[in-house]
XYZ file of C-alpha atoms in Angstrom:
725
model
C 16.430 -43.925 45.990
C 18.003 -46.220 43.107
C 21.035 -46.489 45.407
C 19.089 -46.982 48.409
C 17.442 -49.882 46.314
C 20.295 -51.188 44.938
C 22.103 -51.406 48.707
C 19.015 -53.454 49.481
C 19.150 -55.890 46.688
C 22.596 -56.355 47.416
C 22.236 -57.175 51.308
C 19.246 -59.456 49.946
C 21.231 -61.372 47.585
C 24.014 -61.919 50.181
C 21.585 -62.750 53.261
C 22.501 -66.362 53.845
C 26.267 -65.229 54.024
C 25.367 -62.578 56.240
C 23.427 -64.941 58.372
C 25.410 -68.388 58.237
C 29.083 -66.833 58.607
C 28.071 -64.236 61.706
C 26.395 -67.497 63.331
C 29.259 -69.659 63.005
C 31.447 -66.889 64.299
C 29.039 -66.483 67.532
C 29.300 -70.355 68.230
C 33.095 -70.528 68.086
C 33.295 -67.095 70.199
C 30.719 -68.694 72.538
C 32.740 -71.867 72.607
C 36.112 -70.148 73.508
C 34.707 -67.913 76.209
C 32.729 -71.055 77.997
C 35.732 -71.027 80.545
C 36.304 -67.211 80.839
C 38.242 -66.640 84.177
C 36.471 -63.955 86.916
C 38.283 -60.826 87.803
C 38.113 -59.564 91.567
C 38.465 -55.916 92.086
C 39.932 -54.171 95.447
C 40.743 -50.882 96.045
C 42.225 -48.339 99.010
C 42.860 -44.689 99.509
C 45.396 -43.030 100.923
C 45.584 -39.347 102.577
C 48.549 -37.527 101.498
C 47.979 -34.289 103.292
C 50.280 -32.714 100.577
C 47.829 -29.623 99.743
C 45.552 -29.324 102.858
C 47.820 -30.391 105.525
C 49.916 -28.186 107.628
C 53.464 -27.322 107.245
C 56.224 -24.853 108.139
C 57.178 -24.290 104.679
C 53.661 -22.340 103.422
C 50.420 -23.599 102.433
C 50.226 -27.016 101.519
C 52.929 -29.899 101.777
C 55.331 -28.043 99.173
C 53.688 -24.525 98.376
C 53.856 -24.413 94.650
C 55.311 -27.846 94.527
C 52.174 -29.530 95.931
C 51.074 -30.807 92.492
C 54.499 -32.186 91.712
C 55.013 -33.989 94.926
C 51.932 -35.754 94.597
C 52.828 -36.901 90.968
C 56.203 -37.984 92.546
C 54.418 -40.092 95.142
C 52.040 -41.690 92.505
C 55.169 -42.335 90.437
C 57.158 -44.065 93.476
C 53.823 -46.174 94.150
C 54.287 -47.572 90.692
C 58.082 -47.882 90.110
C 59.747 -51.024 89.429
C 61.715 -50.574 92.831
C 58.467 -50.736 94.977
C 56.803 -53.413 92.379
C 59.797 -55.713 92.817
C 59.638 -55.648 96.899
C 55.903 -56.033 96.768
C 55.814 -59.036 94.517
C 58.789 -60.915 96.719
C 56.693 -60.153 99.535
C 53.703 -61.462 98.326
C 55.229 -64.548 97.088
C 56.658 -65.214 100.712
C 53.174 -64.661 101.915
C 51.286 -66.944 99.410
C 53.908 -69.602 100.165
C 53.837 -69.138 104.002
C 49.906 -69.200 104.544
C 48.528 -71.065 101.306
C 46.397 -74.197 101.760
C 46.265 -76.539 98.800
C 43.002 -78.133 100.187
C 41.045 -74.990 101.084
C 40.797 -71.494 99.460
C 41.778 -68.732 102.405
C 42.277 -64.981 102.657
C 45.752 -65.278 100.817
C 45.461 -67.356 98.073
C 42.842 -69.962 96.280
C 43.793 -73.686 96.704
C 43.752 -74.376 93.247
C 46.228 -71.518 92.195
C 48.327 -72.633 95.350
C 48.685 -75.871 94.117
C 49.957 -74.909 90.413
C 52.235 -72.365 92.355
C 53.708 -74.933 94.872
C 54.136 -77.781 92.181
C 56.922 -75.315 90.345
C 58.786 -73.686 93.371
C 61.935 -75.592 93.726
C 62.983 -77.199 97.108
C 65.967 -74.849 97.948
C 63.246 -71.955 97.328
C 61.114 -73.507 99.812
C 63.588 -73.945 102.369
C 64.151 -70.098 102.415
C 60.599 -69.564 103.563
C 59.985 -69.955 106.898
C 59.266 -68.293 110.194
C 57.901 -65.018 109.251
C 57.224 -62.948 106.012
C 59.950 -60.246 106.743
C 62.734 -62.992 107.395
C 61.480 -64.782 104.297
C 61.731 -61.671 102.236
C 65.260 -60.981 103.254
C 66.162 -64.696 102.351
C 64.419 -64.128 98.964
C 65.968 -60.977 97.872
C 69.563 -62.295 98.870
C 68.616 -65.674 97.183
C 67.539 -63.684 93.744
C 70.323 -63.208 91.092
C 69.747 -61.567 87.483
C 70.255 -64.998 85.827
C 68.005 -66.974 83.779
C 68.611 -70.299 86.075
C 67.471 -68.203 89.083
C 63.871 -69.270 89.819
C 62.967 -66.012 91.218
C 64.588 -63.565 88.737
C 62.339 -65.694 86.032
C 59.173 -65.529 88.424
C 59.425 -61.790 89.051
C 59.481 -61.564 85.200
C 56.925 -63.947 83.715
C 54.660 -65.418 86.342
C 50.945 -63.718 86.030
C 50.851 -62.818 89.944
C 54.420 -62.009 90.544
C 55.942 -60.474 87.950
C 56.560 -56.761 87.893
C 55.149 -56.229 84.725
C 52.201 -57.913 85.303
C 51.398 -55.996 88.751
C 51.993 -52.591 87.122
C 49.976 -53.548 84.130
C 46.874 -54.157 86.780
C 47.414 -51.265 89.138
C 45.903 -48.257 88.879
C 47.082 -45.126 90.928
C 44.524 -42.083 90.878
C 44.360 -38.785 92.221
C 40.759 -38.182 93.572
C 39.747 -34.656 91.560
C 41.653 -31.961 93.045
C 42.164 -33.102 96.476
C 45.293 -34.804 98.042
C 43.787 -38.169 98.501
C 44.910 -41.021 96.321
C 43.141 -43.848 95.364
C 44.932 -47.403 94.425
C 42.899 -50.208 92.519
C 43.938 -53.799 91.624
C 42.567 -56.578 89.780
C 43.354 -60.174 89.596
C 41.648 -63.578 89.199
C 42.280 -64.552 92.460
C 40.579 -62.512 95.671
C 43.537 -63.034 98.194
C 46.335 -62.175 95.538
C 44.257 -58.948 94.751
C 43.625 -58.175 98.661
C 47.180 -59.116 99.837
C 49.109 -57.105 96.945
C 47.309 -53.972 97.984
C 47.782 -54.611 101.525
C 51.502 -55.203 101.038
C 51.845 -52.243 98.564
C 50.781 -49.638 101.124
C 53.341 -50.593 103.926
C 55.997 -50.701 101.262
C 55.626 -47.615 99.526
C 55.077 -45.462 102.302
C 58.662 -46.735 103.589
C 60.020 -46.290 100.458
C 58.788 -42.757 100.289
C 60.137 -41.667 103.762
C 63.148 -43.232 103.172
C 63.760 -41.492 99.862
C 62.745 -38.048 101.496
C 64.692 -38.445 104.853
C 68.039 -39.465 102.881
C 67.650 -36.715 100.324
C 67.623 -33.978 102.556
C 70.426 -35.306 105.105
C 72.534 -35.485 102.235
C 71.677 -32.109 101.029
C 72.439 -30.553 104.755
C 75.443 -32.072 104.791
C 76.741 -30.972 101.519
C 75.701 -27.255 102.075
C 77.284 -27.058 105.458
C 80.512 -27.873 103.701
C 80.391 -25.264 100.983
C 79.011 -22.720 103.706
C 82.346 -22.990 105.692
C 84.596 -23.309 102.438
C 82.916 -20.161 100.748
C 83.440 -18.158 104.534
C 87.335 -18.742 104.643
C 87.265 -17.384 100.689
C 84.881 -14.474 101.128
C 87.465 -13.229 104.426
C 90.470 -13.873 102.168
C 89.289 -11.814 99.474
C 87.814 -8.845 101.432
C 91.336 -8.381 103.618
C 93.174 -8.476 100.294
C 91.298 -5.360 98.949
C 91.722 -3.604 102.325
C 95.189 -4.288 101.929
C 95.235 -2.946 98.350
C 93.801 0.279 99.485
C 95.682 0.739 101.841
C 98.731 0.337 99.971
C 97.466 3.078 97.231
C 95.802 5.625 99.681
C 92.552 4.890 98.170
C 89.716 5.981 100.757
C 86.822 6.718 98.470
C 87.652 5.686 94.749
C 84.772 6.699 93.074
C 84.319 10.290 94.756
C 88.276 10.638 94.461
C 87.650 9.807 90.439
C 84.614 11.952 90.584
C 86.680 15.266 91.616
C 89.469 14.605 89.108
C 86.778 14.248 86.474
C 85.342 17.828 87.272
C 88.691 19.532 87.323
C 89.508 18.081 84.141
C 86.341 19.309 82.392
C 86.924 22.785 84.425
C 90.411 22.821 82.814
C 89.229 21.679 79.303
C 86.202 24.587 79.245
C 89.177 27.065 80.561
C 91.765 26.203 77.808
C 89.456 25.964 75.332
C 88.111 29.651 75.832
C 92.143 30.631 76.151
C 92.635 29.255 72.863
C 89.450 31.158 71.608
C 90.622 34.235 72.871
C 94.453 33.756 71.593
C 93.039 33.219 68.024
C 90.988 36.436 68.427
C 93.878 38.365 69.683
C 96.555 37.108 66.981
C 93.942 37.810 64.244
C 93.221 41.549 65.862
C 97.319 42.245 66.273
C 97.678 40.877 62.491
C 95.289 43.795 61.794
C 96.617 46.638 63.507
C 100.161 45.533 62.098
C 98.712 46.185 58.742
C 97.159 49.477 59.850
C 100.447 50.539 61.301
C 102.710 49.262 58.751
C 106.419 50.348 59.287
C 105.735 52.085 62.889
C 105.065 48.393 64.051
C 108.315 47.266 62.869
C 110.333 50.082 64.166
C 108.581 49.786 67.487
C 109.464 45.792 67.699
C 112.749 46.187 66.602
C 113.890 48.193 69.585
C 115.653 46.197 71.979
C 114.368 48.074 74.919
C 110.801 47.358 73.823
C 111.674 43.484 73.206
C 113.145 43.343 76.841
C 109.823 44.773 78.182
C 107.793 42.510 76.362
C 109.593 39.624 77.558
C 109.349 40.836 81.301
C 105.786 41.098 80.765
C 105.548 37.338 79.387
C 107.852 36.161 82.418
C 105.402 38.166 84.647
C 102.235 36.666 83.400
C 103.503 33.063 83.469
C 104.332 33.513 86.989
C 100.992 35.080 87.881
C 99.238 32.272 85.693
C 101.147 29.451 87.777
C 100.483 31.099 91.047
C 96.619 31.230 90.362
C 96.645 27.380 89.231
C 98.284 26.590 92.504
C 96.051 28.672 94.757
C 92.855 26.981 92.865
C 94.740 23.584 93.691
C 95.343 24.634 97.283
C 91.484 26.237 97.574
C 93.221 29.354 98.379
C 94.448 28.222 101.678
C 98.288 29.028 101.050
C 99.085 32.440 101.993
C 102.450 32.252 101.075
C 101.412 31.624 97.427
C 98.846 34.792 97.809
C 101.512 36.933 98.782
C 103.807 36.145 95.908
C 100.623 36.319 93.540
C 100.044 39.807 94.567
C 103.561 41.139 94.177
C 103.696 39.623 90.700
C 100.636 41.596 89.830
C 102.251 44.889 90.908
C 105.287 44.209 89.272
C 102.995 43.261 86.263
C 101.376 46.525 86.500
C 104.482 48.509 86.426
C 105.729 46.709 83.070
C 102.942 47.693 81.608
C 103.003 51.165 82.277
C 106.471 51.280 81.442
C 106.075 49.604 77.937
C 102.800 52.091 77.333
C 105.071 55.054 78.105
C 108.109 54.034 76.205
C 105.918 53.270 73.031
C 104.507 56.704 73.124
C 108.172 58.309 73.070
C 109.118 56.138 70.115
C 105.984 57.303 68.095
C 105.003 61.130 67.696
C 101.385 61.900 68.041
C 101.110 63.984 65.144
C 101.849 61.025 63.008
C 99.028 59.777 61.260
C 98.335 56.517 59.279
C 97.371 56.027 55.691
C 94.052 55.811 56.619
C 93.795 59.193 58.310
C 93.476 57.692 62.006
C 95.906 58.632 64.591
C 98.908 56.499 65.040
C 99.245 57.040 69.079
C 95.618 55.359 69.011
C 96.274 52.522 66.881
C 99.578 51.927 68.708
C 97.948 51.652 72.174
C 95.281 49.440 71.022
C 98.326 46.889 69.469
C 100.060 47.409 72.558
C 97.209 46.307 74.559
C 96.736 43.233 72.565
C 100.321 42.312 72.537
C 100.171 42.231 76.258
C 96.682 40.132 76.277
C 98.544 37.749 73.648
C 101.328 37.361 76.064
C 99.041 36.817 78.889
C 96.848 34.275 76.790
C 100.084 32.415 76.012
C 101.463 32.560 79.537
C 97.951 30.895 81.070
C 98.019 28.157 78.143
C 101.533 27.362 79.346
C 100.623 27.281 82.943
C 97.435 24.771 81.602
C 99.413 22.583 79.749
C 101.338 21.950 82.920
C 98.337 21.203 84.763
C 97.116 19.048 81.959
C 100.113 17.041 82.046
C 99.609 16.598 85.864
C 95.714 15.535 85.267
C 97.188 12.966 82.664
C 99.571 11.232 85.467
C 96.715 11.422 87.934
C 94.477 9.466 84.912
C 97.255 6.971 84.526
C 97.463 6.452 88.186
C 93.362 5.996 89.052
C 92.734 4.242 85.981
C 94.357 0.430 86.462
C 93.536 1.168 90.392
C 90.005 1.528 89.019
C 89.952 -1.911 87.133
C 91.841 -3.704 89.979
C 89.104 -2.504 92.711
C 86.510 -3.083 90.482
C 87.873 -6.833 89.789
C 88.147 -7.182 93.519
C 84.852 -6.308 94.212
C 83.274 -8.630 91.583
C 85.317 -11.382 93.121
C 83.955 -10.497 96.669
C 80.506 -9.847 95.542
C 80.515 -13.424 93.421
C 81.891 -15.387 96.486
C 79.598 -13.173 98.601
C 76.620 -14.156 96.388
C 77.432 -17.661 96.483
C 77.896 -17.486 100.315
C 74.289 -16.155 100.878
C 72.584 -18.965 98.316
C 74.612 -21.595 100.228
C 73.353 -20.313 103.411
C 70.037 -19.834 102.304
C 69.783 -23.361 100.795
C 71.076 -24.470 103.972
C 68.344 -22.974 106.034
C 65.545 -24.199 103.278
C 66.854 -27.577 103.693
C 66.930 -27.537 107.483
C 63.274 -26.490 107.452
C 62.355 -28.904 104.722
C 63.962 -31.597 106.980
C 61.824 -30.180 109.974
C 58.773 -30.240 107.699
C 59.295 -33.785 106.302
C 58.822 -35.077 110.213
C 55.467 -33.548 109.935
C 54.108 -34.244 106.543
C 55.575 -37.742 106.056
C 53.901 -38.800 108.865
C 50.618 -37.814 107.704
C 50.334 -40.591 104.628
C 47.460 -42.588 106.319
C 44.934 -45.070 104.954
C 41.705 -43.830 104.814
C 40.257 -46.730 103.426
C 42.020 -49.948 103.810
C 41.717 -52.696 101.185
C 39.093 -55.134 101.538
C 39.093 -58.549 100.655
C 36.621 -58.800 97.432
C 33.647 -61.333 97.609
C 32.066 -60.927 94.182
C 33.879 -60.930 90.687
C 33.260 -58.237 87.952
C 30.540 -58.959 85.627
C 32.707 -60.663 82.679
C 32.104 -58.926 79.249
C 31.219 -62.282 77.637
C 27.895 -61.243 75.995
C 29.971 -58.270 74.639
C 32.800 -60.614 72.995
C 29.637 -62.693 71.589
C 27.773 -59.593 70.355
C 31.178 -58.184 68.608
C 32.113 -61.396 67.161
C 28.477 -61.543 65.035
C 28.531 -57.632 64.555
C 32.407 -57.899 63.219
C 31.600 -61.028 61.013
C 28.662 -59.676 59.746
C 30.427 -56.447 58.744
C 33.548 -57.961 57.605
C 31.383 -60.101 54.912
C 29.317 -57.524 53.790
C 32.409 -55.326 53.183
C 34.054 -58.288 51.394
C 30.839 -59.040 49.238
C 30.708 -55.016 48.751
C 34.272 -54.878 47.560
C 33.439 -57.602 44.941
C 30.375 -55.845 43.856
C 32.354 -52.650 43.413
C 35.386 -54.516 41.450
C 33.413 -56.861 39.500
C 32.457 -55.967 35.835
C 29.649 -58.543 35.452
C 26.820 -56.289 33.944
C 23.972 -58.408 36.011
C 21.198 -55.618 35.598
C 20.236 -52.387 34.480
C 21.912 -50.035 37.269
C 25.440 -51.907 37.151
C 25.141 -52.095 33.087
C 24.375 -48.370 32.870
C 27.091 -47.762 35.215
C 29.736 -49.851 33.319
C 28.583 -49.134 29.858
C 27.395 -45.582 30.219
C 24.510 -47.081 27.611
C 20.730 -47.090 28.474
C 19.349 -50.434 29.269
C 15.982 -51.264 27.095
C 15.102 -54.503 28.978
C 16.120 -57.891 30.390
C 15.332 -61.416 29.059
C 15.097 -63.838 31.716
C 17.360 -66.880 32.536
C 15.286 -70.456 32.502
C 14.861 -71.505 35.527
C 15.828 -75.538 35.905
C 14.214 -76.015 39.157
C 11.621 -73.655 41.328
C 10.197 -71.746 38.479
C 10.749 -74.355 35.566
C 6.930 -74.233 34.913
C 6.937 -70.258 34.370
C 9.356 -70.320 32.006
C 7.357 -69.595 29.035
C 5.125 -67.059 30.696
C 8.152 -65.157 32.260
C 9.868 -65.065 28.687
C 6.572 -63.691 27.018
C 6.251 -61.016 29.508
C 9.699 -60.160 28.604
C 9.353 -59.955 25.056
C 5.952 -58.014 25.414
C 7.846 -55.358 27.269
C 10.825 -55.504 24.659
C 8.193 -55.022 21.809
C 6.639 -52.291 23.750
C 9.772 -50.419 24.483
C 10.799 -50.747 20.651
C 7.358 -49.714 18.868
C 7.338 -46.396 19.963
C 10.338 -45.433 17.977
C 9.167 -46.872 14.560
C 7.244 -44.394 12.595
C 5.336 -44.865 9.559
C 6.357 -43.604 5.931
C 9.423 -44.834 6.482
C 11.604 -47.763 6.547
C 11.847 -48.958 9.995
C 15.244 -51.049 10.859
C 16.135 -52.848 14.236
C 19.915 -53.540 14.051
C 20.722 -56.322 16.377
C 24.538 -55.882 17.787
C 26.629 -57.848 19.911
C 30.409 -58.016 20.688
C 30.943 -61.329 20.634
C 28.680 -64.926 19.938
C 26.481 -66.944 22.471
C 24.702 -63.575 23.795
C 21.207 -64.613 22.629
C 20.761 -62.415 19.709
C 19.406 -65.010 17.210
C 16.930 -66.206 19.808
C 15.724 -62.526 20.587
C 15.424 -61.554 16.822
C 13.523 -64.881 16.049
C 11.190 -64.607 19.037
C 10.728 -60.785 18.405
C 9.867 -61.533 14.654
C 7.137 -64.471 15.581
C 5.315 -61.920 18.182
C 5.229 -58.977 15.781
C 3.720 -61.448 12.757
C 1.141 -62.657 15.357
C 0.166 -59.454 15.896
C -0.322 -58.365 12.478
C 3.047 -56.460 11.813
C 4.992 -57.245 8.828
C 8.364 -58.474 9.771
C 11.507 -58.958 7.603
C 14.493 -60.843 9.550
C 17.991 -60.692 8.337
C 20.734 -63.259 9.585
C 24.441 -62.686 8.858
C 25.905 -66.243 7.058
C 22.387 -66.890 5.888
C 20.937 -63.687 4.246
C 24.388 -62.000 3.610
C 27.789 -62.877 4.152
C 30.053 -61.107 6.744
C 32.852 -60.920 4.577
C 30.872 -59.969 1.273
C 31.903 -56.569 -0.399
C 28.117 -55.599 -0.607
C 27.970 -55.720 2.855
C 30.981 -54.287 3.870
C 30.310 -51.197 1.476
C 26.780 -51.536 1.963
C 24.817 -47.791 1.885
C 21.347 -48.608 2.291
C 19.505 -51.854 3.342
C 18.699 -52.393 -0.330
C 22.213 -53.225 -0.666
C 21.807 -56.452 1.352
C 17.851 -57.194 0.600
C 16.662 -55.370 -2.776
C 13.292 -56.467 -2.262
C 12.304 -55.279 1.221
C 9.031 -53.260 1.530
C 8.736 -49.943 2.911
C 6.070 -51.288 5.184
C 8.122 -54.195 6.086
C 9.783 -53.710 9.466
C 13.574 -55.142 9.063
C 15.183 -56.837 11.902
C 18.828 -57.086 11.024
C 21.184 -59.362 13.053
C 24.726 -58.206 12.447
C 27.635 -60.400 12.875
C 29.901 -59.923 16.030
C 31.642 -56.609 16.530
C 34.805 -58.133 17.627
C 35.333 -60.023 14.847
C 33.727 -57.656 12.163
C 32.893 -54.295 10.963
C 29.516 -52.566 10.243
C 29.259 -49.877 7.847
C 28.250 -46.339 9.411
C 25.119 -46.111 6.786
C 23.914 -49.438 8.109
C 23.980 -48.083 11.720
C 22.868 -44.729 10.927
C 19.836 -46.062 8.956
C 18.636 -48.182 12.091
C 15.622 -46.957 13.991
C 16.824 -48.674 16.953
C 20.190 -50.055 17.625
C 20.051 -52.912 20.046
C 23.550 -54.070 21.838
C 22.229 -57.604 22.835
C 24.570 -58.978 25.684
C 24.546 -61.708 28.506
C 23.781 -60.383 31.829
C 26.025 -63.106 33.512
C 28.932 -61.929 31.586
C 31.930 -59.614 32.182
C 32.168 -56.749 30.308
C 35.822 -56.414 29.224
C 37.868 -54.018 27.968
C 37.826 -55.344 24.196
C 34.131 -55.061 24.572
C 34.063 -51.382 25.984
C 36.201 -50.515 22.892
C 33.906 -52.163 20.381
C 31.197 -50.116 21.816
C 33.236 -46.899 21.617
C 33.911 -47.792 18.085
C 30.366 -48.195 17.612
C 29.282 -44.937 19.197
C 31.901 -43.168 16.959
C 30.078 -44.478 13.929
C 26.950 -43.030 14.638
C 26.340 -39.666 13.863
C 24.731 -36.984 16.164
C 21.043 -37.508 15.198
C 21.094 -41.485 15.759
C 22.973 -41.531 18.889
C 20.170 -41.793 21.278
C 19.094 -44.862 18.945
C 21.679 -47.207 20.602
C 20.477 -49.499 23.917
C 21.726 -52.215 25.863
C 19.453 -55.572 26.182
C 20.433 -58.118 28.793
C 19.585 -61.686 28.363
C 20.211 -64.561 30.644
C 18.761 -62.259 33.156
C 18.174 -62.646 36.987
C 14.354 -62.645 38.182
C 15.007 -59.242 40.027
C 16.572 -57.652 37.100
C 13.614 -58.748 34.897
C 11.171 -57.228 37.256
C 12.571 -53.997 37.222
C 11.220 -53.457 33.455
C 8.018 -55.888 33.526
C 7.163 -55.910 37.147
C 6.699 -58.771 39.580
C 6.784 -62.407 38.305
C 5.104 -65.607 38.709
C 4.150 -67.245 40.788
C 2.208 -64.469 43.017
C 2.546 -66.156 46.176
C 1.930 -64.213 49.721
C 5.613 -64.481 50.406
C 6.874 -63.501 46.647
C 4.601 -60.481 47.291
C 6.020 -59.577 50.311
C 9.635 -59.714 49.167
C 8.591 -57.707 45.995
C 6.517 -54.882 47.750
C 9.717 -54.630 50.347
C 12.128 -54.307 47.340
C 10.030 -51.406 45.762
C 9.870 -49.844 49.324
C 6.345 -50.272 49.443
C 6.435 -50.359 53.228
C 2.643 -49.624 54.107
C 1.301 -51.270 50.499
C -1.514 -53.831 50.727
C -0.726 -57.474 49.524
C -0.806 -57.630 45.457
C -4.376 -58.885 44.403
C -2.828 -61.651 42.190
C -1.418 -63.639 45.166
C -2.473 -67.295 44.938
């Protein structure tokens, strides 16, 4: 609530600034806006048909690109190229049909006189016959040069410059429809109307030209690309055919697939043979250990060795014939006959070696383990024959492996080359199909444009404006008044926040952090001069009323009057307070430095008690001690802590400097905890409102003063003061 009252008091204090300065700003704004130009508006609506119109490409003009097409059209309307042509045609129309003596539908007489006065004679000579011819000559005359009149006209004139027209042109799409609204404003109704009238024709023509030119160039490009890619595709396909014939490739994937299957079967069989070979070899070694010298005897026989070689030869032949038979799928009868013959010879050779081995070793001989030698020899011989068979088959598979490797070497580079050629053909074919598709789309778009571009229609053509817009002069005047009001308030508020003048209780307590006991008024020299004595007595009584509750019977009561520098009214307060207390029957003694004691005297500086300053003071007497300035002198802490009340007297209209705050902090540091609450501020030379905060309403009690005081105290519904005169 104190903050609110402070703000109200602050605004009341600067009331004349808040009234006079905004009124001055209002008068200036009124004077400057007395001849505000009137603005005329005109608008037109265009139906595009880009969303709901029929076309042969899909729903809407551009299918999914309908929004983009409308945006493009709106941008074309506002491009510099479009506005440039509009500006030149508008200039030609105004010069052709303008009248310096009478307003017409093209340009007002006043504005035409201003325009015609600045047009050179050579430019006027270009404008004749009709608008189109004049536009052609003006366009040929224009050059990007500072000396060229038309170039400057299109860059700086308020009616004909490109930037001026663009800034006042508004192009909007109406909600989600395919209707565009174009609005334009100017201070001349003829200029406003004719700008839109010319713009509707220019942008439609430019849009059609852009769209037709775009599709025609694209179609020619795609036709050339399709023809070129067709030749390249035929050449690449013929090259692949020639390559396949040369290398006898019918179906490369199927051929390599069969080769892979054959290789896998070969690998499986070969792995099985190697496993059998290892098993047979291990069993033979075991049987050799069991037979001992008998095995060596048999192997050293030349006839046995010859028979083993024959069996090995026959096994190799049989294995090769079987592989040849499997490659030919069993269709070679001659190979089958050879295979049967070799198998019969192998059977005979096997029987012969078994018989011969039996003759070498008698059946009555046993091995070291007690097993019959004949049985072991038979088993050993079977494994030897099986080992030879396995070797033969492995040899045959090795030959087959070499053939397969040759096949892999043949097919591998062929595959890479065929794939590369196929990729090349696919790439060319993809480009060919894309170009063909793009060509068809371009032709379809061209036909579609012939249908849809013609759908641009004026739903509402521009109408010549008869009434101007209401001006915003009242808003300007109100804005000038309010802006000045707030800027003035802000200026004084910043000063109020930065100002370190004590002024009143709230500011003093905010700056010094010390409670204020009261305010003593500044003498009035004009309006309230006859009430100075009454107001001073009211303030003095308030101070006495605030001090006396701190004094106690049975002890020495001391009032210490302090100040940071001279000229704060400390002596006056002490004297007035002494006289008042004496008048009401109190026993008071006043002590003043340089009169009752010296500021540089050692007895004062080292004083421990008031009797060190005044030995004859009585306990029932109230001592009012006026101390020297704190900025230049020091005070004994014992004297400060002896005071019942320590009153810091200072002027309300002075600046509370850093040195004053430093002196106050030092003073607070000398007070012990018991006496810290005895320190108070007392403001002299205060304004009436500051004194009223402590003593109440000050005289005179007129109705106006009563009303102001009641409002300052937020007595919004209170009755008038009874003391009003």
